[in-house]
């Protein structure tokens, strides 16, 4: 969805939302309980921080609870009910109880976390074990917790907030998987030993004469033909460089150390003829003379390369992402524990980069997971090309990646690495004949400036990344403490947005479009508006990214189409002439297969002439898959709907592309209109756009007209239509109707 001029869309701060919104079963139950007899007092007296935390909790699908006041009065949401077990049958018995009383059995384990939050510090812990008595019996459970303090209006910690997740099934599955893996390893080892028995080589070394007898199988282990001559020099030159010293020390120990009768070692060889790396197991007996020194070694060799490969495969599977081959979360934690300690000893700074791909979900939705997987694999390769060997790139899951820089300095700063990543990832992807474009948003946090544990550093970088998305995506942000507050505000806004969609709380405002030749109103552009709970206007820059991230943009877009068509029909009944209504389409909405069908349904339901409906698309929306975009536009044209190319001049269009698009209008981006009467380069661009449009039989519209000088310039250069504050700002339906009548009377 599009918003208009910055002057028009300035918004105040986010709404306070003091009242409780939604919340399901628990939300309703909260209003039924007599809280006046509890330490919290009546709901209407509850402080704003408590209400804000409640709104977040009650409308979240993840288990959450909070505790407030000196007695730590316990409140929770619907998703938390299964954790209560049989107590959940009557949640009123649990609501409002003191925290320590409700969970008395496990309070000793919980109290340190609670104390940490009440001291003003956040606490994160994964997969903590608890023995819970629920559902009639004691059971071993595991939970992941994220505790945060809640401060009152004076900044004092007055409660705690916790998002929790039961991980019992995951942990039991992990244990079963580990047990199965161990059983598989043992089975594989037995199998390998059985198959290797036929591959045993023999050797006999007379130490005193230095005579060595090697059979054909042992020679093969060194990548040599049967007739080759093997000496100790040849033996050592054939060892892998990392193993030469180890083997030499072992042999010396056999020769001059304590009297031993048996020995065994494993080492790698590099084939002297074929260059192949092999793992060899050597075992045998040592014989001693009367002086107690070894005079003879005999033994066997076995090629155990397959076994070593299997063991490595098992390790890699457990520690690496199968799709991209990058380290997974578990290996990242293992690495970072050591790297942070090294960085602290060396007195250097480390950094975490949290990378999230912008609008990756539509790639899976439109082209399938096979294409999406290939994109992720290519992203992984590009990330590796942006970092040093000592740095770590990890895939957390989905389209989220982590880069850990263990040692940063003036030449290697995380901001520099982030910019390299932006430059690399934004280059088009050529996947199965498709040209796909996407961008990353990156958040940065520093050890130990922001935290001294990886979990907190990731969370800080995640919040910074979300701020980068909010500021337009395709950029990076360094974490600041203010991002915590912003994250809560955004969650409240998402809750509010869901509420107004359900309650039909959105509105369309309408800005007139004027025929430059005669001054008549020929159309309007419908602009989406959202009002906060307190009635203040919120900027689309705030709520449209939230709608996209929360998967709400399709519902919003469908509502806009239906409302615009309905309003057109209403104006016709009110006696207004038929004028076109333009609606803006998001990239996600445009790429949906049902988009043209949704337009048709809206037209039929409102009984309007489709020729008076116009959709506005941008150049960037059609670049990911030009042919599919052209096909969709042709479907829309077949309905009789008009098409305008919005913000023209800011994208990537070429003349050959424009000729393929079934469009009716070009809308000159308002950035070119500003100061048009004095800016010669802008004048040249506008004149070129107008000439191009007319040569292609397209109408040209100038946006953002705010002065008579700009209007005169466009009139002199034969621009067709104009839109901007010079005529009117966007208005609610009834006000626009009144404005239209007044404006039309002045023309006559």
XYZ file of C-alpha atoms in Angstrom:
748
model
C 0.000 0.000 0.000
C 1.110 3.538 -0.665
C 1.067 6.670 1.426
C 1.206 10.148 -0.004
C 3.152 13.264 0.893
C 5.183 13.331 4.141
C 3.249 16.430 5.144
C 0.023 14.509 4.968
C 1.140 11.367 6.739
C 2.989 12.659 9.766
C 1.806 10.584 12.706
C 1.963 10.968 16.408
C 3.481 8.393 18.752
C 1.936 4.947 18.956
C -1.328 4.678 20.900
C -1.213 3.971 24.592
C -3.834 1.186 24.349
C -4.563 1.267 28.058
C -7.599 -1.002 27.706
C -7.279 -4.735 27.170
C -7.826 -5.871 23.570
C -8.942 -9.416 22.711
C -7.079 -12.146 24.514
C -9.323 -15.181 24.009
C -10.553 -17.207 26.983
C -8.180 -15.657 29.512
C -8.867 -12.150 28.180
C -12.580 -12.650 28.876
C -11.947 -14.274 32.238
C -9.858 -11.319 33.401
C -12.943 -9.109 33.222
C -15.067 -11.594 35.218
C -12.780 -11.843 38.243
C -13.203 -9.438 41.148
C -9.686 -8.021 41.273
C -10.544 -5.513 43.988
C -9.905 -8.202 46.612
C -6.437 -8.952 45.214
C -3.181 -6.979 45.571
C -3.642 -5.706 41.983
C -6.904 -3.865 42.673
C -9.602 -3.101 40.029
C -8.555 -3.403 36.378
C -9.316 0.271 35.685
C -6.596 1.187 38.190
C -3.939 -1.083 36.703
C -0.894 0.918 35.577
C -0.106 1.401 31.899
C 3.052 -0.800 31.911
C 1.015 -3.712 33.269
C -1.746 -3.179 30.671
C 0.789 -2.904 27.875
C 2.450 -6.163 28.883
C -0.966 -7.816 29.173
C -1.939 -6.746 25.646
C 1.235 -8.273 24.272
C 0.754 -11.479 26.220
C -2.980 -12.073 25.764
C -2.873 -11.664 21.983
C 0.194 -13.791 21.397
C -0.002 -17.403 20.235
C 3.057 -18.427 22.268
C 2.900 -19.361 25.974
C 3.583 -16.288 28.096
C 3.053 -15.183 31.679
C 3.766 -12.150 33.826
C 3.967 -11.492 37.525
C 3.321 -8.057 39.042
C 3.738 -6.377 42.387
C 5.337 -7.354 45.669
C 3.428 -10.653 45.791
C 4.234 -11.404 42.128
C 0.602 -11.907 41.150
C 0.615 -14.461 38.321
C -1.211 -13.823 34.989
C -0.986 -15.823 31.760
C -2.473 -16.256 28.271
C -4.468 -19.017 26.539
C -1.358 -20.626 25.072
C -0.024 -21.156 28.612
C -2.979 -23.344 29.684
C -1.468 -26.688 28.508
C 1.562 -26.034 30.724
C -0.733 -25.913 33.767
C -2.010 -29.413 32.992
C -5.148 -30.341 34.933
C -5.054 -26.949 36.630
C -5.891 -25.504 33.236
C -9.395 -26.986 33.502
C -10.238 -24.096 35.808
C -7.806 -21.278 35.009
C -9.599 -18.966 37.437
C -8.022 -21.016 40.255
C -4.561 -20.174 38.929
C -5.088 -16.565 37.788
C -3.970 -14.060 40.400
C -2.125 -16.516 42.638
C 1.331 -15.578 43.911
C 4.006 -16.955 41.605
C 5.784 -18.863 44.389
C 2.536 -20.490 45.532
C 1.340 -21.564 42.075
C 4.633 -23.262 41.228
C 5.754 -24.151 44.754
C 7.309 -27.517 43.787
C 9.757 -26.033 41.273
C 10.107 -22.608 42.916
C 13.734 -23.294 44.018
C 14.691 -23.700 40.338
C 12.619 -20.708 39.177
C 13.607 -18.246 41.900
C 17.117 -17.402 40.557
C 15.616 -16.473 37.193
C 12.885 -14.430 38.859
C 15.426 -12.629 41.034
C 17.518 -11.831 37.958
C 14.539 -10.210 36.213
C 13.523 -8.289 39.336
C 17.062 -6.935 39.612
C 16.594 -5.336 36.196
C 18.392 -7.916 34.069
C 16.961 -10.108 31.323
C 17.522 -13.859 31.541
C 17.466 -16.442 28.766
C 17.791 -20.189 29.243
C 17.259 -23.065 26.831
C 15.893 -26.546 27.578
C 15.941 -26.387 31.391
C 14.785 -29.651 33.062
C 11.881 -29.599 35.562
C 9.888 -32.345 37.232
C 6.269 -31.148 37.071
C 3.290 -32.659 38.843
C 0.479 -32.277 36.362
C -2.152 -34.399 34.673
C -2.167 -36.643 37.742
C 1.473 -37.702 37.812
C 5.037 -36.428 37.942
C 6.745 -36.077 34.585
C 10.155 -34.952 33.357
C 9.778 -31.785 31.290
C 12.027 -29.240 29.593
C 11.395 -25.532 29.057
C 13.042 -22.591 27.342
C 12.556 -19.257 29.170
C 13.045 -15.606 28.299
C 12.583 -13.440 31.420
C 12.466 -9.626 31.205
C 11.792 -6.986 33.872
C 8.709 -4.749 33.673
C 9.147 -1.213 34.982
C 6.408 1.042 36.263
C 5.824 4.626 35.100
C 8.616 5.807 37.423
C 11.149 3.390 35.975
C 11.136 1.034 38.971
C 11.063 -2.719 38.345
C 7.611 -3.796 39.507
C 7.177 -7.122 37.762
C 8.522 -9.581 35.264
C 7.497 -10.816 31.838
C 8.302 -14.272 30.500
C 7.886 -15.964 27.151
C 8.261 -19.693 27.658
C 8.114 -22.718 25.463
C 7.910 -26.353 26.468
C 10.629 -28.303 24.673
C 9.975 -31.700 26.248
C 9.056 -33.399 22.971
C 12.066 -31.883 21.224
C 14.455 -33.002 23.964
C 13.020 -36.515 24.084
C 13.268 -36.705 20.292
C 16.862 -35.489 20.487
C 17.700 -38.127 23.081
C 16.105 -40.808 20.935
C 17.973 -39.526 17.889
C 21.279 -39.548 19.769
C 20.634 -43.063 21.011
C 19.756 -44.155 17.490
C 22.853 -42.443 16.116
C 25.056 -44.205 18.680
C 23.474 -47.529 17.827
C 24.019 -46.798 14.142
C 27.634 -45.883 14.805
C 28.230 -49.166 16.629
C 26.523 -51.112 13.863
C 28.549 -49.294 11.220
C 31.753 -49.965 13.118
C 31.000 -53.681 13.328
C 30.113 -53.716 9.653
C 33.289 -51.853 8.713
C 35.447 -54.166 10.790
C 33.830 -57.161 9.131
C 34.362 -55.815 5.612
C 37.840 -54.531 6.400
C 38.951 -58.005 7.458
C 39.415 -58.904 3.805
C 41.510 -55.759 3.286
C 44.227 -56.417 5.870
C 47.830 -55.757 4.908
C 50.960 -57.174 6.598
C 54.380 -55.800 7.366
C 57.526 -57.063 9.098
C 60.260 -54.645 10.139
C 63.657 -55.882 11.349
C 64.848 -52.905 13.332
C 68.452 -54.048 13.663
C 68.961 -54.557 9.890
C 66.350 -51.955 8.885
C 64.907 -54.537 6.503
C 61.192 -54.008 5.844
C 58.788 -56.434 4.216
C 55.515 -54.896 2.999
C 52.837 -56.914 1.261
C 50.788 -55.718 -1.728
C 47.822 -54.652 0.413
C 49.938 -52.379 2.623
C 51.574 -50.872 -0.465
C 48.087 -50.195 -1.819
C 47.294 -48.279 1.385
C 50.108 -45.912 0.417
C 48.815 -45.535 -3.111
C 51.668 -47.555 -4.611
C 51.766 -50.448 -7.113
C 52.698 -53.931 -5.745
C 56.197 -53.816 -7.231
C 57.072 -50.473 -5.601
C 59.846 -50.345 -3.013
C 58.754 -49.036 0.397
C 61.277 -47.896 2.938
C 60.858 -46.014 6.172
C 61.623 -42.816 4.255
C 58.879 -43.649 1.799
C 56.570 -44.476 4.690
C 57.042 -41.116 6.376
C 56.809 -39.137 3.150
C 53.488 -40.818 2.451
C 51.928 -39.711 5.733
C 49.615 -36.736 5.931
C 51.673 -33.738 7.184
C 49.475 -33.381 10.275
C 50.177 -37.004 11.291
C 53.924 -37.359 10.582
C 55.117 -36.129 13.958
C 52.506 -38.159 15.812
C 53.538 -41.418 14.126
C 57.270 -40.730 14.558
C 56.820 -40.134 18.298
C 54.773 -43.306 18.650
C 57.418 -45.399 16.906
C 60.181 -43.864 19.002
C 58.200 -44.708 22.114
C 57.913 -48.326 20.972
C 61.646 -48.469 20.257
C 63.095 -46.957 23.408
C 60.324 -46.679 25.924
C 58.850 -49.199 28.272
C 58.771 -52.795 27.124
C 55.482 -53.273 25.308
C 54.141 -56.270 23.514
C 51.282 -54.637 21.587
C 50.761 -51.299 19.877
C 48.030 -49.599 17.817
C 47.744 -46.283 15.983
C 45.537 -44.525 13.409
C 46.978 -42.137 10.855
C 46.330 -40.628 7.428
C 48.304 -41.236 4.260
C 48.488 -39.329 1.005
C 48.799 -41.736 -1.932
C 52.294 -41.390 -3.389
C 50.979 -42.274 -6.851
C 47.273 -41.423 -6.827
C 47.244 -38.567 -4.281
C 44.180 -40.002 -2.503
C 43.896 -39.414 1.252
C 43.270 -42.578 3.286
C 42.912 -43.380 6.958
C 44.975 -46.394 8.086
C 44.794 -48.392 11.297
C 48.043 -50.156 12.211
C 48.339 -52.663 15.047
C 50.856 -55.346 15.935
C 53.465 -56.806 18.253
C 56.927 -55.633 19.277
C 59.756 -58.043 20.098
C 62.619 -57.189 22.446
C 66.188 -58.417 22.721
C 67.982 -59.276 25.967
C 68.944 -55.651 26.419
C 65.261 -54.697 26.464
C 65.281 -52.912 23.128
C 62.918 -53.556 20.238
C 64.533 -55.506 17.440
C 61.447 -56.455 15.424
C 57.991 -55.055 14.659
C 55.310 -57.035 12.895
C 51.747 -56.028 12.347
C 48.753 -55.426 10.124
C 47.322 -52.412 8.353
C 43.688 -51.735 7.489
C 42.115 -49.010 5.369
C 39.512 -47.434 7.709
C 38.690 -44.475 5.455
C 35.021 -45.448 5.095
C 34.606 -45.697 8.840
C 36.229 -42.302 9.336
C 34.032 -40.850 6.623
C 30.906 -42.242 8.314
C 31.949 -40.827 11.685
C 32.614 -37.415 10.131
C 29.270 -37.542 8.338
C 27.476 -38.223 11.618
C 29.279 -35.299 13.280
C 28.624 -32.960 10.370
C 24.935 -33.901 10.211
C 24.522 -33.047 13.874
C 26.424 -29.750 13.617
C 25.681 -28.387 10.141
C 22.640 -27.184 8.238
C 21.781 -29.872 5.697
C 20.614 -27.430 3.000
C 23.467 -24.909 2.973
C 26.267 -26.817 4.679
C 26.805 -23.900 7.077
C 27.274 -24.516 10.808
C 23.946 -24.744 12.632
C 22.921 -23.090 15.866
C 24.467 -25.797 18.039
C 27.899 -25.563 16.440
C 27.736 -21.761 16.531
C 27.233 -21.867 20.299
C 30.109 -24.319 20.661
C 32.444 -22.098 18.621
C 31.450 -18.837 20.239
C 32.011 -20.065 23.782
C 35.701 -20.452 22.967
C 36.035 -17.471 20.634
C 34.522 -15.008 23.105
C 36.938 -16.234 25.781
C 39.879 -15.770 23.396
C 38.695 -12.302 22.401
C 38.377 -11.278 26.039
C 41.888 -12.497 26.843
C 43.276 -10.692 23.807
C 41.411 -7.488 24.658
C 39.698 -7.284 21.248
C 36.059 -6.746 20.368
C 33.763 -9.283 18.678
C 30.498 -8.743 16.830
C 27.349 -10.585 15.753
C 25.494 -9.834 12.499
C 21.863 -11.030 12.321
C 20.771 -11.278 8.664
C 17.166 -11.684 7.549
C 16.163 -11.828 3.885
C 13.507 -9.271 2.940
C 10.315 -10.718 1.455
C 11.714 -14.221 1.037
C 8.381 -15.963 1.719
C 6.833 -14.922 -1.648
C 9.665 -16.737 -3.451
C 8.569 -20.023 -1.878
C 4.899 -19.194 -2.414
C 5.282 -18.229 -6.066
C 8.055 -20.445 -7.373
C 8.078 -23.360 -4.927
C 10.451 -24.521 -2.211
C 12.886 -26.028 -4.716
C 13.663 -22.567 -6.081
C 13.623 -21.102 -2.563
C 16.161 -23.690 -1.406
C 18.481 -22.856 -4.284
C 18.243 -19.165 -3.406
C 19.210 -19.945 0.204
C 22.168 -22.021 -0.971
C 23.380 -19.162 -3.156
C 22.897 -16.686 -0.300
C 25.095 -18.932 1.877
C 27.834 -18.927 -0.777
C 27.683 -15.150 -1.078
C 27.883 -14.697 2.688
C 31.004 -16.863 2.829
C 32.603 -14.710 0.139
C 32.143 -11.638 2.373
C 34.004 -12.927 5.444
C 37.447 -14.148 6.504
C 38.389 -17.761 7.241
C 38.363 -17.045 10.981
C 34.795 -15.670 10.854
C 31.745 -17.921 11.154
C 28.629 -17.916 8.970
C 25.687 -19.874 10.383
C 22.118 -20.549 9.284
C 19.657 -20.279 12.165
C 16.783 -21.579 10.066
C 14.376 -20.325 7.423
C 15.844 -17.184 5.853
C 17.800 -16.134 8.954
C 21.595 -16.214 9.098
C 24.204 -15.262 11.685
C 27.756 -14.081 11.072
C 30.161 -14.021 13.999
C 33.271 -11.831 13.730
C 35.569 -12.998 16.560
C 38.137 -10.241 16.082
C 37.334 -6.795 14.726
C 39.549 -3.777 14.240
C 39.778 -0.661 12.093
C 40.247 -2.647 8.876
C 37.581 -5.274 9.642
C 34.554 -3.519 11.117
C 31.118 -5.159 11.192
C 29.634 -2.172 9.379
C 32.057 -2.781 6.507
C 31.174 -6.478 6.395
C 27.452 -5.600 6.494
C 27.865 -3.298 3.502
C 29.708 -6.038 1.585
C 26.805 -8.378 2.317
C 24.248 -5.806 1.121
C 26.194 -5.350 -2.121
C 26.519 -9.102 -2.730
C 23.063 -10.346 -1.774
C 21.178 -7.642 -3.681
C 22.708 -8.795 -6.975
C 20.070 -10.737 -9.002
C 19.859 -14.521 -8.601
C 19.626 -16.627 -11.778
C 17.713 -19.730 -10.653
C 16.288 -22.234 -13.165
C 15.828 -19.544 -15.779
C 14.241 -17.116 -13.318
C 15.810 -13.792 -12.395
C 15.054 -13.245 -8.720
C 15.935 -10.199 -6.648
C 15.904 -9.849 -2.895
C 17.694 -7.867 -0.233
C 18.879 -8.414 3.336
C 18.227 -6.468 6.514
C 21.074 -6.686 9.023
C 21.345 -6.022 12.755
C 24.676 -5.718 14.571
C 25.574 -6.233 18.237
C 28.956 -6.133 19.998
C 30.596 -8.351 22.623
C 30.821 -7.218 25.364
C 29.473 -3.735 24.733
C 25.892 -5.027 24.483
C 26.108 -8.427 26.185
C 28.523 -11.181 27.204
C 26.526 -14.215 26.144
C 25.562 -15.327 22.663
C 21.807 -15.621 23.255
C 21.524 -11.998 24.358
C 23.813 -10.821 21.561
C 21.619 -12.573 18.989
C 18.505 -11.017 20.492
C 20.082 -7.539 20.407
C 21.174 -8.017 16.797
C 17.676 -9.314 15.953
C 16.074 -6.168 17.376
C 18.515 -4.003 15.422
C 17.674 -5.969 12.275
C 13.976 -5.312 12.819
C 14.780 -1.600 13.036
C 16.621 -1.872 9.703
C 13.508 -3.427 8.159
C 11.360 -0.649 9.562
C 13.626 1.957 7.974
C 13.075 0.600 4.502
C 14.925 -2.742 4.413
C 18.151 -3.390 2.507
C 20.292 -1.688 5.171
C 21.907 -2.355 8.525
C 21.548 -1.013 12.060
C 23.709 -1.254 15.167
C 21.797 -2.200 18.327
C 20.846 0.500 20.812
C 18.881 0.016 24.062
C 15.948 1.872 22.499
C 15.318 -1.080 20.194
C 13.807 -3.035 23.137
C 11.131 -0.421 23.644
C 10.532 -0.196 19.902
C 10.063 -3.984 19.670
C 7.253 -3.843 22.260
C 5.652 -0.924 20.408
C 5.722 -2.850 17.133
C 4.119 -5.899 18.726
C 1.362 -3.707 20.181
C 0.864 -2.165 16.754
C 0.596 -5.609 15.140
C -2.059 -6.581 17.692
C -3.948 -3.353 17.011
C -3.728 -3.870 13.251
C -5.198 -7.378 13.519
C -7.987 -5.962 15.675
C -8.966 -3.180 13.256
C -8.926 -5.561 10.278
C -11.366 -7.832 12.099
C -13.517 -4.883 13.197
C -13.432 -3.060 9.830
C -11.402 -0.261 11.397
C -9.415 0.667 8.268
C -10.347 3.662 6.107
C -9.644 4.947 2.604
C -8.968 8.623 1.984
C -9.223 10.023 -1.537
C -6.986 12.572 -3.294
C -8.272 14.148 -6.537
C -6.532 13.849 -9.915
C -7.030 16.861 -12.247
C -7.086 17.134 -16.035
C -4.449 19.805 -16.662
C -6.116 21.150 -19.839
C -9.562 21.946 -18.437
C -9.115 21.609 -14.650
C -11.834 18.967 -14.272
C -11.571 16.167 -11.733
C -10.992 12.947 -13.700
C -10.149 10.568 -10.900
C -9.044 9.948 -7.323
C -6.312 7.932 -5.728
C -7.405 5.820 -2.761
C -4.922 6.045 0.115
C -5.054 3.711 3.119
C -5.388 5.163 6.607
C -5.150 3.573 10.057
C -6.145 5.264 13.299
C -4.793 4.244 16.649
C -6.982 3.374 19.606
C -6.707 6.982 20.767
C -7.883 8.291 17.388
C -4.511 9.583 16.253
C -3.458 9.009 12.646
C -0.665 6.452 12.220
C 1.850 6.733 9.392
C 1.664 3.996 6.734
C 5.447 3.875 7.052
C 4.802 2.373 10.503
C 1.996 -0.066 9.850
C 2.508 -1.299 6.260
C 5.854 -3.055 7.040
C 4.179 -4.603 10.093
C 1.291 -5.840 7.943
C 3.725 -7.394 5.483
C 5.867 -9.025 8.175
C 2.798 -10.397 10.001
C 1.247 -11.848 6.845
C -1.670 -9.386 6.959
C -0.965 -7.417 3.781
C -3.054 -9.707 1.569
C -6.111 -9.244 3.795
C -5.506 -5.504 3.829
C -5.115 -5.366 0.041
C -8.289 -7.348 -0.570
C -10.200 -5.017 1.731
C -8.878 -1.960 -0.149
C -10.077 -3.293 -3.540
C -13.563 -4.078 -2.250
C -13.898 -0.795 -0.356
C -12.776 1.312 -3.331
C -15.312 -0.377 -5.615
C -18.058 -0.010 -3.024
C -17.276 3.689 -2.551
C -17.369 4.325 -6.311
C -20.850 2.822 -6.480
C -21.936 4.929 -3.482
C -20.785 8.181 -5.118
C -22.644 7.337 -8.320
C -25.837 6.911 -6.287
C -25.128 10.250 -4.579
C -25.056 12.019 -7.963
C -21.320 12.401 -8.532
C -20.136 11.797 -12.109
C -18.205 8.647 -12.910
C -14.552 9.249 -12.136
C -11.837 6.626 -11.931
C -10.507 5.297 -8.638
C -6.851 4.280 -8.452
C -5.683 1.772 -5.879
C -2.108 0.870 -4.987
C -1.103 -2.780 -5.035
C 1.632 -4.327 -2.893
C 4.180 -6.663 -4.463
C 2.908 -9.582 -2.356
C -0.679 -8.977 -3.416
C 0.227 -8.575 -7.104
C 2.061 -11.918 -7.158
C -0.856 -13.891 -5.772
C -2.442 -16.164 -8.361
C -5.934 -15.073 -7.249
C -5.248 -11.336 -7.640
C -7.110 -10.883 -10.962
C -9.983 -13.056 -9.686
C -10.259 -10.895 -6.551
C -10.511 -7.787 -8.732
C -13.259 -9.382 -10.788
C -15.253 -10.362 -7.676
C -15.021 -6.828 -6.284
C -16.212 -5.359 -9.600
C -19.151 -7.772 -9.809
C -20.194 -7.257 -6.190
C -20.260 -3.462 -6.558
C -21.725 -3.462 -10.109
C -19.289 -0.777 -11.311
C -17.878 -0.260 -14.792
C -14.378 -1.859 -14.666
C -13.060 0.963 -16.855
C -13.329 3.298 -13.848
C -11.049 1.120 -11.724
C -7.291 1.574 -12.025
C -4.477 -0.274 -10.274
C -1.057 1.286 -9.680
C 2.078 -0.840 -9.759
C 5.754 0.101 -9.461
C 8.687 -0.817 -11.661
C 10.398 -2.858 -8.950
C 7.324 -5.091 -8.526
C 7.608 -6.545 -12.018
C 11.363 -7.096 -12.200
C 11.626 -10.444 -10.343
C 9.790 -12.299 -13.111
C 8.954 -10.063 -16.018
C 7.078 -12.644 -18.093
C 4.840 -13.693 -15.197
C 4.204 -10.018 -14.393
C 3.196 -9.337 -18.014
C 0.834 -12.324 -17.949
C -0.830 -11.037 -14.765
C -1.186 -7.531 -16.211
C -2.777 -8.955 -19.368
C -5.328 -10.786 -17.184
C -6.155 -7.496 -15.472
C -6.449 -5.625 -18.782
C -8.808 -8.317 -20.031
C -11.193 -7.360 -17.220
C -11.294 -3.793 -18.549
C -9.307 -2.388 -15.612
C -6.810 0.441 -16.263
C -3.133 0.124 -15.248
C -0.732 2.894 -14.198
C 3.034 2.603 -13.686
C 3.664 4.523 -10.468
C 6.829 6.320 -9.257
C 8.177 6.262 -12.806
C 11.828 7.274 -13.132
C 13.002 5.747 -9.838
C 13.213 2.112 -10.932
C 14.851 0.059 -13.651
C 12.542 0.272 -16.657
C 13.956 0.176 -20.148
C 12.161 1.159 -23.340
C 11.948 -2.475 -24.442
C 10.310 -3.417 -21.121
C 7.809 -0.569 -21.267
C 6.743 -1.670 -24.725
C 5.858 -5.104 -23.319
C 3.708 -3.775 -20.475
C -0.037 -3.315 -21.134
C -0.218 -0.008 -19.235
C -2.327 3.134 -19.717
C -0.510 5.769 -17.651
C 2.909 6.840 -16.417
C 2.981 8.636 -13.053
C 6.049 10.854 -12.615
C 7.512 10.384 -9.150
C 7.001 13.443 -6.949
C 10.740 13.684 -6.218
C 11.158 15.049 -9.760
C 8.367 17.603 -9.308
C 9.859 19.298 -6.243
C 11.453 22.656 -7.267
C 10.802 21.843 -10.905
C 10.656 25.524 -11.876
C 14.360 26.060 -10.993
C 15.984 22.618 -11.255
C 17.212 22.182 -14.846
C 18.222 18.477 -14.556
C 14.755 17.616 -13.237
C 13.170 19.557 -16.066
C 15.116 17.492 -18.603
C 13.973 14.220 -16.963
C 10.324 15.285 -16.846
C 10.313 16.449 -20.456
C 11.838 13.092 -21.495
C 9.196 11.143 -19.533
C 6.337 13.172 -21.029
C 7.729 12.686 -24.543
C 8.227 8.958 -23.989
C 4.708 8.545 -22.632
C 3.050 10.379 -25.506
C 5.086 8.454 -28.099
C 3.685 5.271 -26.558
C 0.118 6.669 -26.443
C 0.169 6.790 -22.648
C -1.231 9.506 -20.417
C 1.300 11.123 -18.080
C 0.443 12.189 -14.521
C 2.526 14.521 -12.339
C 2.401 13.700 -8.598
C 3.106 15.970 -5.645
C 2.026 19.279 -7.242
C 2.203 21.951 -4.536
C 2.730 25.229 -6.426
C 1.268 27.175 -9.327
C 4.758 27.319 -10.852
C 4.979 23.520 -11.024
C 1.465 23.352 -12.460
C 2.306 25.932 -15.116
C 5.467 24.064 -16.109
C 3.584 20.785 -16.552
C 0.853 22.555 -18.534
C 3.414 24.164 -20.843
C 5.047 20.784 -21.515
C 1.747 19.012 -22.255
C 1.543 16.793 -19.176
C -1.959 15.284 -19.066
C -2.971 15.086 -15.407
C -1.851 16.417 -12.014
C -2.257 15.431 -8.361
C -1.108 17.129 -5.169
C -1.727 19.526 -2.274
C -2.237 22.425 -4.710
C -5.709 21.002 -5.261
C -6.394 19.021 -2.091
C -4.918 16.632 0.396
C -6.455 13.170 0.667
C -9.902 13.382 2.284
C -12.387 10.988 3.929
C -15.252 9.960 1.578
C -17.858 12.454 2.774
C -15.410 15.365 2.906
C -14.205 14.529 -0.598
C -17.795 14.539 -1.823
C -18.279 18.032 -0.377
C -14.947 19.219 -1.782
C -15.823 17.882 -5.240
C -19.129 19.717 -5.349
C -17.505 22.968 -4.192
C -14.610 22.632 -6.663
C -16.958 21.822 -9.579
C -19.139 24.867 -8.792
C -16.075 27.153 -8.957
C -15.238 25.841 -12.438
C -18.651 26.852 -13.654
